[in-house]
XYZ file of C-alpha atoms in Angstrom:
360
model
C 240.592 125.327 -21.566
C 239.658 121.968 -22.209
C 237.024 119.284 -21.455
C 238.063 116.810 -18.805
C 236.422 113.514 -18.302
C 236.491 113.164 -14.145
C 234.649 110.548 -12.597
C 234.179 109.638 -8.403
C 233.237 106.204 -6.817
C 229.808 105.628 -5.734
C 229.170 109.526 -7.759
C 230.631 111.755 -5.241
C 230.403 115.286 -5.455
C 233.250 116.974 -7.755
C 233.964 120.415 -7.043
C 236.187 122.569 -8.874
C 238.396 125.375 -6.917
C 238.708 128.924 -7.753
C 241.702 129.321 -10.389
C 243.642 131.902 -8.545
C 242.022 131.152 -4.998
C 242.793 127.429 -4.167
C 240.431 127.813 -0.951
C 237.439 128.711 -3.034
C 234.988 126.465 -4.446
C 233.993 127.832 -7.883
C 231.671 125.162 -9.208
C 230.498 121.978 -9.561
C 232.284 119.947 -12.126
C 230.087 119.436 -14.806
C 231.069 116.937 -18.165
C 229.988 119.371 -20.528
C 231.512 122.316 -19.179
C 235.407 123.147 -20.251
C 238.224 123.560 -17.189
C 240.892 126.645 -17.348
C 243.931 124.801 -16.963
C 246.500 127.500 -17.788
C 247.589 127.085 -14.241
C 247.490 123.984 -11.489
C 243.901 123.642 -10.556
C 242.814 121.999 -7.682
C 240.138 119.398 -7.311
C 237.767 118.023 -4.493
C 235.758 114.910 -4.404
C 233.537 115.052 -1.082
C 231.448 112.689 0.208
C 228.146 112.243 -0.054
C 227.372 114.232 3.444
C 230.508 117.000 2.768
C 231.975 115.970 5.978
C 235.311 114.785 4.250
C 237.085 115.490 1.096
C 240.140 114.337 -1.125
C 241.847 117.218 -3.071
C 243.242 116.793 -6.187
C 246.013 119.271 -7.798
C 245.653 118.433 -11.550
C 248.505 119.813 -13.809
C 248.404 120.095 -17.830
C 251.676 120.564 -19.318
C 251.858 121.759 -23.244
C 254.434 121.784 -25.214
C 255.575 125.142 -26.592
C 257.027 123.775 -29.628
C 255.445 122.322 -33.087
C 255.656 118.711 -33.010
C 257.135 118.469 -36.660
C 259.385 120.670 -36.869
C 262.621 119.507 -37.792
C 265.661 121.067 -36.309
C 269.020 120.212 -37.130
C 272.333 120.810 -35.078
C 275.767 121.541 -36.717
C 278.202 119.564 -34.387
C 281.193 119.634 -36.234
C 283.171 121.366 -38.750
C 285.745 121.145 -41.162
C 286.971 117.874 -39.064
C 290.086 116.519 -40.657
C 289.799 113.005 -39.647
C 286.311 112.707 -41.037
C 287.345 114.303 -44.402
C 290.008 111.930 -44.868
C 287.990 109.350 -45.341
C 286.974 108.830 -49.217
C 284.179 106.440 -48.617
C 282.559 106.172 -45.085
C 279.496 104.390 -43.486
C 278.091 105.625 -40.056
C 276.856 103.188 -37.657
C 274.783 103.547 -34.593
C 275.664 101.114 -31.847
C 274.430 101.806 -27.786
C 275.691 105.390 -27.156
C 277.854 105.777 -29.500
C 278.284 106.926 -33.247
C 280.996 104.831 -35.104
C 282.169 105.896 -38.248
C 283.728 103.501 -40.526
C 286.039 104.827 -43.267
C 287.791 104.026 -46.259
C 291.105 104.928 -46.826
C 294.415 103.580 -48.677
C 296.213 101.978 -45.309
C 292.631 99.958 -45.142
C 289.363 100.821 -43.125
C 289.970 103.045 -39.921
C 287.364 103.662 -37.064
C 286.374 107.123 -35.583
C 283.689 107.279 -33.067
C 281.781 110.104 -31.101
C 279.028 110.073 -27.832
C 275.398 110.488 -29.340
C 275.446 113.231 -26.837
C 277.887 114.867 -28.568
C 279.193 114.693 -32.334
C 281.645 117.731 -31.667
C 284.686 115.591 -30.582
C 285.708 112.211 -32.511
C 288.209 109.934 -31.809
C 290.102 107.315 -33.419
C 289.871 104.178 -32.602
C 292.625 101.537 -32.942
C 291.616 98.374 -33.682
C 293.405 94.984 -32.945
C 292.886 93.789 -36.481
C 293.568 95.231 -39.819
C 290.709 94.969 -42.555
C 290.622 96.090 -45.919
C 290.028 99.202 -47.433
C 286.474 98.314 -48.368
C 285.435 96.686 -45.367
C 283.544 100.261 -43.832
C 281.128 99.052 -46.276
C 279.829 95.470 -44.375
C 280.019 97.805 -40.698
C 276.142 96.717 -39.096
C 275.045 96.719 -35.274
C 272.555 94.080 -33.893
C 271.970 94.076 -29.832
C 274.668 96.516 -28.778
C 277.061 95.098 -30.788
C 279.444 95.339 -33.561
C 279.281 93.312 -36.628
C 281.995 93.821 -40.099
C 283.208 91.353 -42.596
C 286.656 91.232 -44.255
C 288.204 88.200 -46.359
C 285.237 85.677 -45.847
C 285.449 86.532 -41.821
C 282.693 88.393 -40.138
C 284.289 90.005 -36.815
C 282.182 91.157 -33.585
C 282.666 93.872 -31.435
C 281.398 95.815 -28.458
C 283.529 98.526 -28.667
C 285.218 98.512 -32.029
C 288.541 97.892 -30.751
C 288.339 94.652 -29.804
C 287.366 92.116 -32.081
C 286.431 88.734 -32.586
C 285.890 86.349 -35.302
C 282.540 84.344 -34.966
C 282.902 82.544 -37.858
C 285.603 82.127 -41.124
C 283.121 81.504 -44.308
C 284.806 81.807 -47.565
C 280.941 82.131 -49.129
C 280.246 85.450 -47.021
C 281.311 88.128 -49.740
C 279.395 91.300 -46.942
C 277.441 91.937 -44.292
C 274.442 94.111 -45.783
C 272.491 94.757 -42.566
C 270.702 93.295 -39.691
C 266.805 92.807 -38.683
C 266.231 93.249 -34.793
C 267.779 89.587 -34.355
C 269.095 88.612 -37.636
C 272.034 89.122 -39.703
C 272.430 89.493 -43.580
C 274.967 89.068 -46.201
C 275.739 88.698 -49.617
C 277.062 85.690 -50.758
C 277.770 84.317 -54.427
C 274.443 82.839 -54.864
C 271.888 85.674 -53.714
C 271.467 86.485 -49.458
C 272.373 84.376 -46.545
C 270.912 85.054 -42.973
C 272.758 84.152 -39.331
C 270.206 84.019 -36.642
C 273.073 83.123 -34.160
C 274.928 86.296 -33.961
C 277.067 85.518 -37.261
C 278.605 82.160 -36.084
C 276.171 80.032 -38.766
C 274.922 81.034 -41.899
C 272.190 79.602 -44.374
C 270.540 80.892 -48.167
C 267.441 82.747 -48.065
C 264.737 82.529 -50.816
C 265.005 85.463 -53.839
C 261.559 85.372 -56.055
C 264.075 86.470 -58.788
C 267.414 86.435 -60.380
C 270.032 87.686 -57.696
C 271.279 90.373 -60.335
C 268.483 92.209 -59.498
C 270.209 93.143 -55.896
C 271.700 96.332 -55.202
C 275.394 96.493 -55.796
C 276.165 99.899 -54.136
C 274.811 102.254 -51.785
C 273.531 98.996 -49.690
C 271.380 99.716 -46.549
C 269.350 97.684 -44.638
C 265.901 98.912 -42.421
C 263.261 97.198 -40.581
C 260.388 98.082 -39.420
C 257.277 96.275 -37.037
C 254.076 95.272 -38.615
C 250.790 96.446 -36.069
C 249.277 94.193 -37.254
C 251.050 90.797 -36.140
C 253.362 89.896 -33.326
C 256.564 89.202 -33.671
C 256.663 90.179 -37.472
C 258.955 92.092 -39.253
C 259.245 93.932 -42.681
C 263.046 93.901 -43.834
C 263.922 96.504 -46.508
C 267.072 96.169 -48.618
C 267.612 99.190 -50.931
C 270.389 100.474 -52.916
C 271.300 101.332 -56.751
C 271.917 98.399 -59.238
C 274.501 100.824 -61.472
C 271.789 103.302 -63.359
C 268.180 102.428 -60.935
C 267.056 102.620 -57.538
C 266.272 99.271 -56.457
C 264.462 97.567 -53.461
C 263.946 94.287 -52.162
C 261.540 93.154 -49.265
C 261.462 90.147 -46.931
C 258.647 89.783 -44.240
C 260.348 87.582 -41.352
C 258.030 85.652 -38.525
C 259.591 85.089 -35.506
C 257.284 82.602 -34.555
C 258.970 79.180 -34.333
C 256.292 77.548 -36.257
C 256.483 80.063 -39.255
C 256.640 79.358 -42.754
C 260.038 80.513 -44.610
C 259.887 83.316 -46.416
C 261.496 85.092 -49.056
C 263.141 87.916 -50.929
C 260.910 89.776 -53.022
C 261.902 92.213 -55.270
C 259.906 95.087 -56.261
C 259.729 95.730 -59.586
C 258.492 99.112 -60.530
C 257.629 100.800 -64.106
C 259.576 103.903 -64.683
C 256.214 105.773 -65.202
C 254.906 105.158 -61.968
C 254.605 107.411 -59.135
C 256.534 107.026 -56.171
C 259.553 105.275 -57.488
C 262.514 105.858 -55.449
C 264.872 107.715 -58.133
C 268.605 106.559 -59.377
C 270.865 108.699 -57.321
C 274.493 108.948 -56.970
C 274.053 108.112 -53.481
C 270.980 106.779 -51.371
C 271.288 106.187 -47.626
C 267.874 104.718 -45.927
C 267.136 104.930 -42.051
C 264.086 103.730 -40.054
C 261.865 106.314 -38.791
C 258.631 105.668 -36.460
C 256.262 105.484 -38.846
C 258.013 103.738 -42.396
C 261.437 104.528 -43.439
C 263.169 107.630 -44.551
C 266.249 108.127 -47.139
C 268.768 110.825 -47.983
C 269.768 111.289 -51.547
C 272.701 113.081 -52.891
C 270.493 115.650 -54.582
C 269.877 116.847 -50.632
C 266.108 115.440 -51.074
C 264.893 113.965 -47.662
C 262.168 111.090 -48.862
C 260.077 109.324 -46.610
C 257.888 105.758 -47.262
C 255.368 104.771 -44.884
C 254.375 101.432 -47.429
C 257.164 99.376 -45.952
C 259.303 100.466 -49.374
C 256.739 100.689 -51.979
C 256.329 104.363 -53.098
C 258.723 107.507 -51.846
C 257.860 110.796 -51.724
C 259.750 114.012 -51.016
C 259.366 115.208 -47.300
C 259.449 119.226 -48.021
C 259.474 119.696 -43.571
C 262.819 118.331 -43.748
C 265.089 120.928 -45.228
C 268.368 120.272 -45.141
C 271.550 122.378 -43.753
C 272.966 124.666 -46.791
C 276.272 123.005 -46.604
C 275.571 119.433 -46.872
C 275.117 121.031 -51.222
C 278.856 120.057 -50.733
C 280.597 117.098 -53.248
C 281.621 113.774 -51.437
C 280.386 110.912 -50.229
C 277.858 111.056 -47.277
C 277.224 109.116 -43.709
C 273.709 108.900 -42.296
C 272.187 106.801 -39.328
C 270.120 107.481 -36.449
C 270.690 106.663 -33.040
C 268.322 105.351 -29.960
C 267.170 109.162 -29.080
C 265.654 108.971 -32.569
C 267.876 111.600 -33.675
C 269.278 111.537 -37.648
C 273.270 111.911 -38.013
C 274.213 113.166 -41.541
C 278.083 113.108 -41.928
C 279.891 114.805 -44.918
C 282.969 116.420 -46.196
C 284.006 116.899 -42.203
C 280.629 118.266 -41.227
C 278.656 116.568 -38.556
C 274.599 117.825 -38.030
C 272.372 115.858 -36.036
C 268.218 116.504 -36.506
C 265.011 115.287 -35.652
C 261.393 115.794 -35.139
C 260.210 118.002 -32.268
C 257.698 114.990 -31.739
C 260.623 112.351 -31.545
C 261.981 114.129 -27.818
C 259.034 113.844 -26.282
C 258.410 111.966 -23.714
C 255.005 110.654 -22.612
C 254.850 109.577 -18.586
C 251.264 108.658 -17.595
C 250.772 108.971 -13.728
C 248.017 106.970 -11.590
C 247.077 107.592 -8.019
């Protein structure tokens, strides 16, 4: 039972009809009275003389489900091809899940249907990259973006690729924004706003030996409050800290250039994202979330600035495994954690539901 705000041109009459006899009028619709909608209830709006009427059927669907619940799915088990790789780095790209893996005959591709996850399959590629390469593996508009020997490749399918440009000065790709690629390069950060075919140095507001050197990932997420805006967070370990660097980028043509900033954060303070082993980062609808080795789920909604431990996320008991870890999430907002051939996928009750408003 609820209170429903119903309204009729030039004030109508509003009657309600009897719950479980549609042909019965039960009362007048009143503002500050609630409605039983546990079932369809139908609505007329008569005219001022009750010669005519319209008749409304008004539905209320609820969903029988807590909205943050988190639920996660074991797709795949004991997968041979996944635990051969040593190092790996998942990527989602369209409708697909590619995983990009290191091995000793160089980086190999496996991917799987984000409607699936149970069934992967190798990919073969028409160009050979190094064994580190998984590691520069980004997506930007539906397509496929690595870097190998100062070339950065594109792909929509990742076995077909391309080279969009040959820069000796591009050491890795480290991520994307929603139209921008990254990379590192021997003086600090470089960004291609043409799809990887040009390149040019951003800003850093301190020395580049402050960047992460492992566990790179890139996130972005909107700002409300501006159009067109963008907060860019770059976080990985720098050998024994966590460490995170943000860059605000205007799309607006008439923009100012910004800059790197990195956050420097007292080992005291409260909220510091801790020195892990590994640390995997993933945008979520409100801030960003990361997985840590320790199987601690954090979540940030200060573009970055503070973590804290999400304790609704627990995660499945054999992901306590050694090894190295995947993690991504797709366009259904569902998270994709990938480890020692185990495959789960997870997310928020809230994040499936779809809202549909309806005018007649």
């Amino acid at each position: 039972a609820i209170l429903a705000t119903i309204s009729s041109k030039n004030s109508s009459p509003i009657l309600l009809m009897d719950i479980n006899k549609p042909d019965s009028v039960a009362a007048y619709y009143s503002s500050s009275d609630s409605i039983n909608f546990s079932k369809p209830r139908f609505i007329r709006v008569y005219s001022s003389d009750y010669s005519a009427y319209a008749e409304y059927k008004v539905t209320v669907n609820v969903h029988k489900e807590l909205p943050y619940e988190f639920k996660w799915h074991e797709l795949a088990q004991n997968n041979s091809q996944l635990a051969a790789f040593s190092d790996l780095k998942a990527v989602a790209c369209g409708d697909y899940i590619y995983v990009f893996g290191k091995t000793t005959e160089g980086t190999k591709v496996l991917k799987s249907a984000i409607n699936d996850g149970s069934a992967w399959s190798s990919i073969t590629m028409n160009v050979g990259l190094s064994s580190d390469a998984y590691q520069s593996a980004v997506a930007l508009e539906g397509k496929l973006y690595i870097s190998d020997g100062g070339k950065v490749y594109a792909s929509a399918d990742a076995a077909t690729w391309t080279v969009v440009s040959d820069n000796a000065d591009i050491k890795q790709l480290i991520g994307a924004s929603s139209k921008n690629l990254y990379a590192y390069t021997a003086a600090g950060i470089s960004v291609s706003e043409d799809k990887g075919a040009n390149w040019k140095a951003e800003k850093l507001d301190t020395d580049k030996a402050y960047l992460p050197k492992q566990n790179i990932s890139m996130n972005v997420a909107g700002v409300l409050s501006a159009k067109d805006v963008e907060n860019v967070m770059l976080l990985g370990t720098n050998d024994t800290i966590a460490t995170t660097w943000l860059r605000t980028v205007d799309y607006d043509v008439n923009a100012e250039a910004g800059q790197w900033n990195y956050l420097e954060i007292e080992n005291n303070k409260s909220g510091k994202m801790p020195w892990l082993d590994q640390v995997i980062t993933c945008a979520a609808d409100t801030g960003f979330v990361a997985l840590g080795s320790n199987g601690k789920w954090y979540k940030s909604q200060d573009a970055g600035l503070t973590w804290k431990q999400d304790a609704m996320v627990v995660l499945p008991a054999k992901f306590a495994t050694e090894g190295r870890f995947a993690f991504c999430r797709d366009k259904q907002h569902y998270y994709w954690i990938i480890r020692n051939g185990y495959v789960w996928r997870g997310r928020f009750n809230i994040d499936g539901w779809n809202k549909e408003d309806k005018e007649d």
